[in-house]
Amino acid sequence: MKLTPHARFSTICLHAGQEPDPATGAIITPIYQTSTYVQEELGKHKGYEYGRTQNPTRMAVERNIAAIEGGKAGFAFASGMAAIGAIATLLKAGDHVVVSDNTYGGTFRLFDKVLTRSQLSFSYVDTSKLDLVERAITPATRMLFVETPSNPMMTLTDLRAAADLAHRHNVRLVVDNTFASPYIQRPIEFGADIVTHSTTKYLNGHSDSIGGIVIAVRDDDIEWLKFIQNAAGAILGPFDSWLVLRGTKTLPLRMIQHNANGLALAQFLAAHPKVRHVNYPGLPSHPQHDLAKRQMRGFGGMLSFDLGSLEAARRVLNSVRLHALAESLGGVETLISHPATMTHASVPAAHRAALGITDGLVRISAGIEDIDDLREDLAQALDKV
Ligand SMILES: *Cc1c(COP(=O)(O)O)cnc(C)c1O
């Protein structure tokens, strides 16, 4: 199970960061459910002192996802938000960040309600328009924080151009790659300095764990992230680390099916008379379809569509049987949600309207069920409108 330097993506997902257990030969990395490690004699240990600082299961998933993203090191946290919080500690009072304007609601809340108290400032701009990003950069800007595709409008940011722009201004590019997954895009290949994920979504993939990860390439960032992970202590526990490690083994297979089902549902909805508009980067009608073809491998399992009114959206959401009405995304089950009242309820109404998050907008996270069952379910729900 030694990986060659040119091992391909699926092989890396399965094997990177993992050795058969040195004690037993167990092929699967065990769940090292322990708080401390016995030392042989004073000052002599096996590299493990205390469970917050080092844990073999967590370190395996960190090495695994770092390899999957093409980064140098990874740090796993108790949630996606804890991971983003750790990234924010790279900043100091007075620093400024440019952020995608329809960033994940929890990220906006952390930046706007918590970090502004520590004299950090944030500008929210449409990062699909890099001239707007450039105009928002000030001498205090240290970070450009991008999500592509964005949630739930599926707007893309050109990662290579964003990295070039950021680096021209001596700014770090941080990419929240949760929505796409590293099967679809690997931001470090385009020049990103830091990639983060809510592992809760595609990386774990089975809707049974909350977690987050930060992947870095710069040595100074790696040193700080390792320090803050131990100093602040929001680590991913051994059992959740094991679940995510199990999830990444099937990431490529799952993503192939998420891609296929996402595209098929987008096409079905785009042709349906009761649907006003579909947001999906795989449709030629998407304004950035060409960029999607350049920087994404497939177009993902996330899509949103507008039914014109809250009443129509309510009918569909209350009539689906196979689609589960729930927040979150990236699991093997298909989920359906209403951004205006669910995931984006904390975004002020005027800001929601400016982003295009209307009351008739419905979001789907396409799972890996048989596509005919998903289409039939949506068809019968749309009949009720
Ligand atoms: C879910 C999500 C997060 C937050 O992750 P948690 O694991 O819920 O804390 C951050 N960014 C994006 C894009 C997400 O979808």
mmCIF file of C-alpha atoms and ligand atoms in Angstrom:
data_model
loop_
_atom_site.group_PDB
_atom_site.id
_atom_site.type_symbol
_atom_site.label_atom_id
_atom_site.label_comp_id
_atom_site.label_asym_id
_atom_site.label_seq_id
_atom_site.Cartn_x
_atom_site.Cartn_y
_atom_site.Cartn_z
ATOM 1 C CA MET A 1 0.000 0.000 0.000
ATOM 2 C CA LYS A 2 2.855 2.390 -0.784
ATOM 3 C CA LEU A 3 1.669 5.232 -3.028
ATOM 4 C CA THR A 4 3.848 6.221 -5.969
ATOM 5 C CA PRO A 5 4.445 9.970 -6.396
ATOM 6 C CA HIS A 6 2.099 9.970 -9.420
ATOM 7 C CA ALA A 7 -0.769 8.010 -7.776
ATOM 8 C CA ARG A 8 -4.137 9.070 -9.220
ATOM 9 C CA PHE A 9 -7.064 10.676 -7.420
ATOM 10 C CA SER A 10 -9.109 7.572 -6.487
ATOM 11 C CA THR A 11 -6.014 5.783 -5.222
ATOM 12 C CA ILE A 12 -5.073 8.807 -3.096
ATOM 13 C CA CYS A 13 -8.601 8.977 -1.636
ATOM 14 C CA LEU A 14 -8.423 5.322 -0.613
ATOM 15 C CA HIS A 15 -4.901 5.048 0.685
ATOM 16 C CA ALA A 16 -3.176 8.382 1.373
ATOM 17 C CA GLY A 17 -2.214 8.997 4.984
ATOM 18 C CA GLN A 18 -2.974 5.452 6.119
ATOM 19 C CA GLU A 19 -0.755 2.511 6.965
ATOM 20 C CA PRO A 20 -1.922 -0.862 8.254
ATOM 21 C CA ASP A 21 -2.076 -0.561 12.058
ATOM 22 C CA PRO A 22 1.491 -1.124 13.341
ATOM 23 C CA ALA A 23 0.272 -3.144 16.362
ATOM 24 C CA THR A 24 -2.022 -5.635 14.570
ATOM 25 C CA GLY A 25 -1.885 -5.107 10.812
ATOM 26 C CA ALA A 26 -5.551 -3.996 10.814
ATOM 27 C CA ILE A 27 -6.097 -2.630 7.303
ATOM 28 C CA ILE A 28 -8.395 0.098 8.613
ATOM 29 C CA THR A 29 -6.946 2.791 10.870
ATOM 30 C CA PRO A 30 -8.390 2.055 14.334
ATOM 31 C CA ILE A 31 -10.396 4.540 16.371
ATOM 32 C CA TYR A 32 -7.776 5.534 18.946
ATOM 33 C CA GLN A 33 -10.309 6.478 21.611
ATOM 34 C CA THR A 34 -7.825 7.610 24.233
ATOM 35 C CA SER A 35 -7.071 10.818 26.080
ATOM 36 C CA THR A 36 -3.433 10.152 26.913
ATOM 37 C CA TYR A 37 -0.452 7.903 26.106
ATOM 38 C CA VAL A 38 1.841 6.086 28.512
ATOM 39 C CA GLN A 39 5.476 7.198 28.252
ATOM 40 C CA GLU A 40 8.252 4.613 28.401
ATOM 41 C CA GLU A 41 10.442 6.690 30.678
ATOM 42 C CA LEU A 42 10.785 10.351 31.549
ATOM 43 C CA GLY A 43 11.214 12.319 28.330
ATOM 44 C CA LYS A 44 10.749 9.241 26.088
ATOM 45 C CA HIS A 45 7.467 8.710 24.215
ATOM 46 C CA LYS A 46 6.269 7.414 20.841
ATOM 47 C CA GLY A 47 5.358 10.857 19.458
ATOM 48 C CA TYR A 48 2.005 10.939 21.259
ATOM 49 C CA GLU A 49 1.588 12.789 24.542
ATOM 50 C CA TYR A 50 -1.999 13.987 24.930
ATOM 51 C CA GLY A 51 -5.150 13.464 22.827
ATOM 52 C CA ARG A 52 -5.810 17.133 22.019
ATOM 53 C CA THR A 53 -2.298 17.512 20.657
ATOM 54 C CA GLN A 54 -1.878 14.200 18.801
ATOM 55 C CA ASN A 55 -4.299 11.421 17.879
ATOM 56 C CA PRO A 56 -3.418 8.758 15.272
ATOM 57 C CA THR A 57 -6.950 8.543 13.815
ATOM 58 C CA ARG A 58 -7.222 12.306 13.448
ATOM 59 C CA MET A 59 -3.708 12.607 12.028
ATOM 60 C CA ALA A 60 -4.568 9.933 9.429
ATOM 61 C CA VAL A 61 -7.606 11.851 8.181
ATOM 62 C CA GLU A 62 -5.554 15.069 8.157
ATOM 63 C CA ARG A 63 -2.846 13.482 5.987
ATOM 64 C CA ASN A 64 -5.498 11.870 3.793
ATOM 65 C CA ILE A 65 -7.414 15.067 2.988
ATOM 66 C CA ALA A 66 -4.217 17.124 2.649
ATOM 67 C CA ALA A 67 -3.157 14.674 -0.091
ATOM 68 C CA ILE A 68 -6.614 14.715 -1.693
ATOM 69 C CA GLU A 69 -6.512 18.538 -1.939
ATOM 70 C CA GLY A 70 -2.878 18.600 -3.060
ATOM 71 C CA GLY A 71 -1.810 20.568 0.038
ATOM 72 C CA LYS A 72 1.105 20.127 2.450
ATOM 73 C CA ALA A 73 -0.738 19.633 5.751
ATOM 74 C CA GLY A 74 -4.249 19.366 7.114
ATOM 75 C CA PHE A 75 -5.856 20.182 10.457
ATOM 76 C CA ALA A 76 -9.197 18.677 11.468
ATOM 77 C CA PHE A 77 -11.655 20.572 13.641
ATOM 78 C CA ALA A 78 -14.896 19.873 15.493
ATOM 79 C CA SER A 79 -16.998 21.528 12.773
ATOM 80 C CA GLY A 80 -16.693 23.493 9.557
ATOM 81 C CA MET A 81 -17.244 26.664 11.573
ATOM 82 C CA ALA A 82 -14.453 25.741 14.002
ATOM 83 C CA ALA A 83 -12.176 25.297 10.968
ATOM 84 C CA ILE A 84 -13.096 28.741 9.600
ATOM 85 C CA GLY A 85 -12.654 30.215 13.087
ATOM 86 C CA ALA A 86 -9.126 28.765 13.182
ATOM 87 C CA ILE A 87 -8.312 30.311 9.784
ATOM 88 C CA ALA A 88 -9.503 33.676 11.094
ATOM 89 C CA THR A 89 -6.878 33.528 13.858
ATOM 90 C CA LEU A 90 -4.259 34.141 11.154
ATOM 91 C CA LEU A 91 -5.583 37.732 11.260
ATOM 92 C CA LYS A 92 -4.842 40.497 13.774
ATOM 93 C CA ALA A 93 -6.790 43.548 14.928
ATOM 94 C CA GLY A 94 -6.967 46.079 12.096
ATOM 95 C CA ASP A 95 -6.827 43.482 9.310
ATOM 96 C CA HIS A 96 -9.404 43.474 6.524
ATOM 97 C CA VAL A 97 -10.931 40.565 4.592
ATOM 98 C CA VAL A 98 -12.773 40.522 1.255
ATOM 99 C CA VAL A 99 -15.506 37.862 1.303
ATOM 100 C CA SER A 100 -17.879 36.370 -1.292
ATOM 101 C CA ASP A 101 -21.189 38.186 -0.774
ATOM 102 C CA ASN A 102 -23.323 35.063 -0.728
ATOM 103 C CA THR A 103 -21.032 33.136 1.542
ATOM 104 C CA TYR A 104 -22.388 30.410 3.851
ATOM 105 C CA GLY A 105 -24.717 31.957 6.473
ATOM 106 C CA GLY A 106 -22.686 30.657 9.422
ATOM 107 C CA THR A 107 -19.508 32.197 7.995
ATOM 108 C CA PHE A 108 -21.257 35.558 7.608
ATOM 109 C CA ARG A 109 -22.514 35.295 11.206
ATOM 110 C CA LEU A 110 -19.041 34.488 12.568
ATOM 111 C CA PHE A 111 -17.434 37.356 10.650
ATOM 112 C CA ASP A 112 -20.208 39.915 11.201
ATOM 113 C CA LYS A 113 -21.293 39.182 14.776
ATOM 114 C CA VAL A 114 -18.134 37.845 16.406
ATOM 115 C CA LEU A 115 -14.918 38.837 14.648
ATOM 116 C CA THR A 116 -15.881 42.480 14.079
ATOM 117 C CA ARG A 117 -15.720 42.734 17.902
ATOM 118 C CA SER A 118 -11.977 42.083 17.633
ATOM 119 C CA GLN A 119 -11.389 44.977 15.198
ATOM 120 C CA LEU A 120 -11.375 42.830 12.077
ATOM 121 C CA SER A 121 -13.288 44.259 9.134
ATOM 122 C CA PHE A 122 -14.988 42.541 6.211
ATOM 123 C CA SER A 123 -16.187 43.667 2.782
ATOM 124 C CA TYR A 124 -18.779 41.459 1.080
ATOM 125 C CA VAL A 125 -18.496 41.581 -2.691
ATOM 126 C CA ASP A 126 -19.603 39.541 -5.676
ATOM 127 C CA THR A 127 -16.340 37.647 -6.165
ATOM 128 C CA SER A 128 -17.486 36.445 -9.590
ATOM 129 C CA LYS A 129 -16.576 40.030 -10.644
ATOM 130 C CA LEU A 130 -12.881 40.383 -9.956
ATOM 131 C CA ASP A 131 -12.848 44.108 -10.725
ATOM 132 C CA LEU A 132 -15.149 44.522 -7.691
ATOM 133 C CA VAL A 133 -12.754 42.418 -5.615
ATOM 134 C CA GLU A 134 -9.801 44.551 -6.696
ATOM 135 C CA ARG A 135 -11.669 47.739 -5.795
ATOM 136 C CA ALA A 136 -12.486 46.348 -2.323
ATOM 137 C CA ILE A 137 -8.837 45.582 -1.513
ATOM 138 C CA THR A 138 -7.230 48.146 0.822
ATOM 139 C CA PRO A 139 -3.729 48.381 2.319
ATOM 140 C CA ALA A 140 -5.166 46.532 5.369
ATOM 141 C CA THR A 141 -6.496 43.568 3.333
ATOM 142 C CA ARG A 142 -4.857 40.283 4.318
ATOM 143 C CA MET A 143 -7.301 37.686 3.025
ATOM 144 C CA LEU A 144 -9.690 36.979 0.162
ATOM 145 C CA PHE A 145 -12.272 34.418 1.313
ATOM 146 C CA VAL A 146 -14.121 32.750 -1.557
ATOM 147 C CA GLU A 147 -16.822 30.124 -1.941
ATOM 148 C CA THR A 148 -17.404 28.669 -5.399
ATOM 149 C CA PRO A 149 -20.026 27.586 -6.354
ATOM 150 C CA SER A 150 -21.859 29.880 -3.970
ATOM 151 C CA ASN A 151 -24.822 28.859 -1.860
ATOM 152 C CA PRO A 152 -27.589 28.760 -3.047
ATOM 153 C CA MET A 153 -27.236 30.821 -6.249
ATOM 154 C CA MET A 154 -24.441 28.642 -7.693
ATOM 155 C CA THR A 155 -22.369 31.640 -8.765
ATOM 156 C CA LEU A 156 -18.764 30.807 -9.636
ATOM 157 C CA THR A 157 -15.509 32.603 -8.891
ATOM 158 C CA ASP A 158 -12.587 32.151 -11.274
ATOM 159 C CA LEU A 159 -10.082 30.554 -8.910
ATOM 160 C CA ARG A 160 -6.943 31.070 -10.987
ATOM 161 C CA ALA A 161 -7.738 34.734 -11.622
ATOM 162 C CA ALA A 162 -8.685 35.242 -7.958
ATOM 163 C CA ALA A 163 -5.373 33.700 -6.813
ATOM 164 C CA ASP A 164 -3.377 35.893 -9.221
ATOM 165 C CA LEU A 165 -5.215 39.012 -8.082
ATOM 166 C CA ALA A 166 -4.811 38.167 -4.398
ATOM 167 C CA HIS A 167 -1.104 37.468 -4.748
ATOM 168 C CA ARG A 168 -0.486 40.690 -6.694
ATOM 169 C CA HIS A 169 -1.757 42.493 -3.575
ATOM 170 C CA ASN A 170 0.078 40.229 -1.106
ATOM 171 C CA VAL A 171 -3.256 38.805 0.072
ATOM 172 C CA ARG A 172 -3.945 35.126 0.917
ATOM 173 C CA LEU A 173 -6.622 33.325 -1.087
ATOM 174 C CA VAL A 174 -8.757 31.097 1.157
ATOM 175 C CA VAL A 175 -11.322 28.851 -0.552
ATOM 176 C CA ASP A 176 -14.223 27.145 1.185
ATOM 177 C CA ASN A 177 -14.437 24.116 -1.122
ATOM 178 C CA THR A 178 -17.328 22.433 0.700
ATOM 179 C CA PHE A 179 -19.919 22.852 -2.066
ATOM 180 C CA ALA A 180 -17.810 21.334 -4.824
ATOM 181 C CA SER A 181 -15.654 18.732 -3.025
ATOM 182 C CA PRO A 182 -12.064 18.092 -4.125
ATOM 183 C CA TYR A 183 -13.254 15.574 -6.725
ATOM 184 C CA ILE A 184 -14.784 18.474 -8.656
ATOM 185 C CA GLN A 185 -12.187 21.185 -8.021
ATOM 186 C CA ARG A 186 -8.875 21.454 -6.218
ATOM 187 C CA PRO A 187 -8.285 25.143 -5.462
ATOM 188 C CA ILE A 188 -4.603 24.708 -4.543
ATOM 189 C CA GLU A 189 -3.932 23.714 -8.179
ATOM 190 C CA PHE A 190 -5.236 27.150 -9.165
ATOM 191 C CA GLY A 191 -3.077 28.953 -6.611
ATOM 192 C CA ALA A 192 -5.172 29.031 -3.419
ATOM 193 C CA ASP A 193 -3.139 29.297 -0.196
ATOM 194 C CA ILE A 194 -5.674 27.669 2.124
ATOM 195 C CA VAL A 195 -8.618 25.347 1.449
ATOM 196 C CA THR A 196 -11.287 24.580 4.007
ATOM 197 C CA HIS A 197 -14.212 22.158 4.159
ATOM 198 C CA SER A 198 -17.119 21.374 6.313
ATOM 199 C CA THR A 199 -16.366 17.620 6.275
ATOM 200 C CA THR A 200 -19.988 17.291 7.419
ATOM 201 C CA LYS A 201 -20.902 17.494 3.722
ATOM 202 C CA TYR A 202 -19.320 15.608 0.791
ATOM 203 C CA LEU A 203 -16.088 14.447 2.447
ATOM 204 C CA ASN A 204 -17.866 12.431 5.135
ATOM 205 C CA GLY A 205 -20.806 12.098 2.784
ATOM 206 C CA HIS A 206 -23.148 10.032 4.934
ATOM 207 C CA SER A 207 -24.936 12.686 7.034
ATOM 208 C CA ASP A 208 -23.649 11.186 10.269
ATOM 209 C CA SER A 209 -20.858 13.466 11.474
ATOM 210 C CA ILE A 210 -20.072 17.169 11.995
ATOM 211 C CA GLY A 211 -16.514 18.225 11.262
ATOM 212 C CA GLY A 212 -14.188 20.619 9.467
ATOM 213 C CA ILE A 213 -10.711 20.669 7.958
ATOM 214 C CA VAL A 214 -8.145 23.261 6.907
ATOM 215 C CA ILE A 215 -5.535 22.421 4.267
ATOM 216 C CA ALA A 216 -2.543 24.720 3.906
ATOM 217 C CA VAL A 217 0.561 25.005 1.725
ATOM 218 C CA ARG A 218 2.569 27.874 3.247
ATOM 219 C CA ASP A 219 4.953 26.831 6.031
ATOM 220 C CA ASP A 220 4.078 29.862 8.186
ATOM 221 C CA ASP A 221 0.355 29.037 7.911
ATOM 222 C CA ILE A 222 0.990 25.357 8.715
ATOM 223 C CA GLU A 223 2.996 26.253 11.807
ATOM 224 C CA TRP A 224 0.278 28.630 13.072
ATOM 225 C CA LEU A 225 -2.644 26.290 12.313
ATOM 226 C CA LYS A 226 -0.946 23.436 14.154
ATOM 227 C CA PHE A 227 -0.364 25.773 17.085
ATOM 228 C CA ILE A 228 -3.914 27.144 17.187
ATOM 229 C CA GLN A 229 -5.486 23.695 16.803
ATOM 230 C CA ASN A 230 -3.766 22.690 20.039
ATOM 231 C CA ALA A 231 -3.957 26.088 21.757
ATOM 232 C CA ALA A 232 -7.684 26.698 21.155
ATOM 233 C CA GLY A 233 -8.438 22.965 21.099
ATOM 234 C CA ALA A 234 -11.472 22.656 18.780
ATOM 235 C CA ILE A 235 -10.240 19.283 17.513
ATOM 236 C CA LEU A 236 -12.155 16.601 15.618
ATOM 237 C CA GLY A 237 -12.707 13.575 17.879
ATOM 238 C CA PRO A 238 -11.350 10.089 17.047
ATOM 239 C CA PHE A 239 -14.694 8.541 16.069
ATOM 240 C CA ASP A 240 -15.624 11.410 13.740
ATOM 241 C CA SER A 241 -12.117 11.313 12.265
ATOM 242 C CA TRP A 242 -12.638 7.624 11.531
ATOM 243 C CA LEU A 243 -16.029 8.302 9.912
ATOM 244 C CA VAL A 244 -14.546 10.944 7.605
ATOM 245 C CA LEU A 245 -11.646 8.637 6.734
ATOM 246 C CA ARG A 246 -14.212 6.027 5.801
ATOM 247 C CA GLY A 247 -16.117 8.631 3.757
ATOM 248 C CA THR A 248 -13.193 9.768 1.618
ATOM 249 C CA LYS A 249 -12.585 6.194 0.416
ATOM 250 C CA THR A 250 -15.753 6.374 -1.699
ATOM 251 C CA LEU A 251 -15.607 10.100 -2.518
ATOM 252 C CA PRO A 252 -14.878 9.584 -6.256
ATOM 253 C CA LEU A 253 -17.661 6.997 -6.702
ATOM 254 C CA ARG A 254 -20.173 9.123 -4.828
ATOM 255 C CA MET A 255 -19.241 12.290 -6.715
ATOM 256 C CA ILE A 256 -19.710 10.598 -10.095
ATOM 257 C CA GLN A 257 -23.286 9.802 -9.058
ATOM 258 C CA HIS A 258 -23.881 13.227 -7.436
ATOM 259 C CA ASN A 259 -22.688 14.843 -10.686
ATOM 260 C CA ALA A 260 -24.953 12.655 -12.826
ATOM 261 C CA ASN A 261 -28.033 13.153 -10.652
ATOM 262 C CA GLY A 262 -27.418 16.903 -10.230
ATOM 263 C CA LEU A 263 -27.211 17.401 -13.982
ATOM 264 C CA ALA A 264 -30.235 15.204 -14.713
ATOM 265 C CA LEU A 265 -32.392 17.023 -12.132
ATOM 266 C CA ALA A 266 -31.255 20.440 -13.409
ATOM 267 C CA GLN A 267 -32.197 19.437 -16.961
ATOM 268 C CA PHE A 268 -35.553 18.028 -15.832
ATOM 269 C CA LEU A 269 -36.402 21.188 -13.876
ATOM 270 C CA ALA A 270 -35.212 23.547 -16.644
ATOM 271 C CA ALA A 271 -37.684 21.883 -19.035
ATOM 272 C CA HIS A 272 -40.587 21.940 -16.552
ATOM 273 C CA PRO A 273 -43.312 24.558 -17.226
ATOM 274 C CA LYS A 274 -43.821 25.373 -13.523
ATOM 275 C CA VAL A 275 -40.153 26.234 -12.949
ATOM 276 C CA ARG A 276 -39.106 29.828 -13.710
ATOM 277 C CA HIS A 277 -35.357 29.428 -13.539
ATOM 278 C CA VAL A 278 -32.699 26.861 -12.592
ATOM 279 C CA ASN A 279 -29.271 27.747 -11.146
ATOM 280 C CA TYR A 280 -26.793 25.002 -12.055
ATOM 281 C CA PRO A 281 -23.309 25.507 -13.539
ATOM 282 C CA GLY A 282 -23.738 22.469 -15.799
ATOM 283 C CA LEU A 283 -26.541 24.069 -17.815
ATOM 284 C CA PRO A 284 -25.490 26.050 -20.913
ATOM 285 C CA SER A 285 -27.902 28.764 -19.649
ATOM 286 C CA HIS A 286 -25.644 29.337 -16.586
ATOM 287 C CA PRO A 287 -23.784 32.632 -17.222
ATOM 288 C CA GLN A 288 -20.461 31.007 -16.215
ATOM 289 C CA HIS A 289 -20.907 27.633 -17.903
ATOM 290 C CA ASP A 290 -17.560 28.011 -19.725
ATOM 291 C CA LEU A 291 -15.711 28.755 -16.493
ATOM 292 C CA ALA A 292 -17.429 25.736 -14.911
ATOM 293 C CA LYS A 293 -16.088 23.536 -17.714
ATOM 294 C CA ARG A 294 -12.576 24.938 -17.157
ATOM 295 C CA GLN A 295 -12.276 24.649 -13.392
ATOM 296 C CA MET A 296 -14.719 21.878 -12.405
ATOM 297 C CA ARG A 297 -14.797 18.127 -13.081
ATOM 298 C CA GLY A 298 -18.546 17.667 -13.451
ATOM 299 C CA PHE A 299 -20.884 20.287 -12.032
ATOM 300 C CA GLY A 300 -21.827 18.834 -8.659
ATOM 301 C CA GLY A 301 -24.942 17.763 -6.845
ATOM 302 C CA MET A 302 -26.148 21.216 -5.735
ATOM 303 C CA LEU A 303 -28.777 23.211 -7.597
ATOM 304 C CA SER A 304 -31.496 25.742 -6.899
ATOM 305 C CA PHE A 305 -34.609 26.730 -8.803
ATOM 306 C CA ASP A 306 -37.236 29.438 -8.602
ATOM 307 C CA LEU A 307 -40.938 28.610 -8.448
ATOM 308 C CA GLY A 308 -42.069 32.238 -8.420
ATOM 309 C CA SER A 309 -43.738 32.384 -5.011
ATOM 310 C CA LEU A 310 -43.565 31.197 -1.426
ATOM 311 C CA GLU A 311 -46.875 29.386 -1.937
ATOM 312 C CA ALA A 312 -45.542 27.367 -4.877
ATOM 313 C CA ALA A 313 -42.349 26.543 -2.994
ATOM 314 C CA ARG A 314 -44.379 25.461 0.040
ATOM 315 C CA ARG A 315 -46.517 23.131 -2.124
ATOM 316 C CA VAL A 316 -43.469 21.407 -3.565
ATOM 317 C CA LEU A 317 -41.592 21.170 -0.244
ATOM 318 C CA ASN A 318 -44.647 19.712 1.500
ATOM 319 C CA SER A 319 -45.465 17.284 -1.329
ATOM 320 C CA VAL A 320 -42.138 15.550 -1.935
ATOM 321 C CA ARG A 321 -41.870 12.034 -0.494
ATOM 322 C CA LEU A 322 -38.392 10.813 -1.388
ATOM 323 C CA HIS A 323 -36.664 14.217 -1.143
ATOM 324 C CA ALA A 324 -36.069 14.892 2.562
ATOM 325 C CA LEU A 325 -36.914 18.408 3.768
ATOM 326 C CA ALA A 326 -33.729 19.298 5.629
ATOM 327 C CA GLU A 327 -30.799 21.708 5.852
ATOM 328 C CA SER A 328 -27.287 20.494 5.035
ATOM 329 C CA LEU A 329 -25.998 18.888 1.856
ATOM 330 C CA GLY A 330 -23.494 16.482 0.414
ATOM 331 C CA GLY A 331 -24.883 13.258 1.873
ATOM 332 C CA VAL A 332 -25.922 10.187 -0.078
ATOM 333 C CA GLU A 333 -29.616 11.039 0.497
ATOM 334 C CA THR A 334 -31.297 13.737 -1.576
ATOM 335 C CA LEU A 335 -32.223 16.787 0.518
ATOM 336 C CA ILE A 336 -34.519 19.664 -0.401
ATOM 337 C CA SER A 337 -34.693 23.004 1.405
ATOM 338 C CA HIS A 338 -36.031 26.548 1.348
ATOM 339 C CA PRO A 339 -33.081 28.983 1.676
ATOM 340 C CA ALA A 340 -35.163 32.086 2.550
ATOM 341 C CA THR A 341 -36.652 30.522 5.692
ATOM 342 C CA MET A 342 -34.061 27.856 6.485
ATOM 343 C CA THR A 343 -30.329 28.198 5.691
ATOM 344 C CA HIS A 344 -30.465 31.943 4.924
ATOM 345 C CA ALA A 345 -33.096 33.086 7.445
ATOM 346 C CA SER A 346 -30.379 34.993 9.369
ATOM 347 C CA VAL A 347 -29.426 37.021 6.259
ATOM 348 C CA PRO A 348 -31.331 40.355 6.300
ATOM 349 C CA ALA A 349 -34.271 40.328 3.837
ATOM 350 C CA ALA A 350 -32.902 43.201 1.737
ATOM 351 C CA HIS A 351 -29.526 41.453 1.398
ATOM 352 C CA ARG A 352 -31.318 38.191 0.477
ATOM 353 C CA ALA A 353 -33.280 39.964 -2.243
ATOM 354 C CA ALA A 354 -30.101 41.547 -3.636
ATOM 355 C CA LEU A 355 -28.524 38.083 -3.881
ATOM 356 C CA GLY A 356 -31.535 36.623 -5.710
ATOM 357 C CA ILE A 357 -32.653 34.449 -2.786
ATOM 358 C CA THR A 358 -36.375 34.896 -3.420
ATOM 359 C CA ASP A 359 -39.208 33.338 -1.411
ATOM 360 C CA GLY A 360 -39.860 30.979 -4.333
ATOM 361 C CA LEU A 361 -36.304 29.619 -4.393
ATOM 362 C CA VAL A 362 -35.830 25.928 -3.577
ATOM 363 C CA ARG A 363 -32.439 24.214 -3.138
ATOM 364 C CA ILE A 364 -31.661 20.567 -3.791
ATOM 365 C CA SER A 365 -28.658 18.519 -2.725
ATOM 366 C CA ALA A 366 -28.910 15.613 -5.168
ATOM 367 C CA GLY A 367 -28.062 12.312 -3.513
ATOM 368 C CA ILE A 368 -27.144 9.048 -5.162
ATOM 369 C CA GLU A 369 -30.597 7.431 -5.449
ATOM 370 C CA ASP A 370 -31.895 6.121 -8.780
ATOM 371 C CA ILE A 371 -32.520 9.212 -10.906
ATOM 372 C CA ASP A 372 -35.903 7.951 -12.126
ATOM 373 C CA ASP A 373 -37.199 7.848 -8.558
ATOM 374 C CA LEU A 374 -35.971 11.392 -7.904
ATOM 375 C CA ARG A 375 -37.531 12.727 -11.130
ATOM 376 C CA GLU A 376 -40.852 10.982 -10.445
ATOM 377 C CA ASP A 377 -40.967 12.433 -6.942
ATOM 378 C CA LEU A 378 -40.314 15.989 -8.151
ATOM 379 C CA ALA A 379 -42.832 15.573 -10.984
ATOM 380 C CA GLN A 380 -45.636 14.558 -8.616
ATOM 381 C CA ALA A 381 -44.743 17.424 -6.214
ATOM 382 C CA LEU A 382 -44.702 19.983 -9.051
ATOM 383 C CA ASP A 383 -48.133 18.723 -10.179
ATOM 384 C CA LYS A 384 -49.510 20.079 -6.883
ATOM 385 C CA VAL A 385 -48.488 23.649 -7.788
HETATM 386 C C1 LIG B 1 -21.961 23.563 6.281
HETATM 387 C C2 LIG B 1 -21.012 24.562 5.775
HETATM 388 C C3 LIG B 1 -20.110 25.222 6.630
HETATM 389 C C4 LIG B 1 -20.129 25.002 8.139
HETATM 390 O O1 LIG B 1 -19.839 23.700 8.471
HETATM 391 P P1 LIG B 1 -20.361 22.969 9.831
HETATM 392 O O2 LIG B 1 -19.734 21.639 9.752
HETATM 393 O O3 LIG B 1 -21.852 22.958 9.774
HETATM 394 O O4 LIG B 1 -19.876 23.808 10.980
HETATM 395 C C5 LIG B 1 -19.218 26.108 6.079
HETATM 396 N N1 LIG B 1 -19.207 26.375 4.764
HETATM 397 C C6 LIG B 1 -20.066 25.776 3.914
HETATM 398 C C7 LIG B 1 -19.995 26.101 2.463
HETATM 399 C C8 LIG B 1 -20.997 24.861 4.388
HETATM 400 O O5 LIG B 1 -21.849 24.286 3.530
#
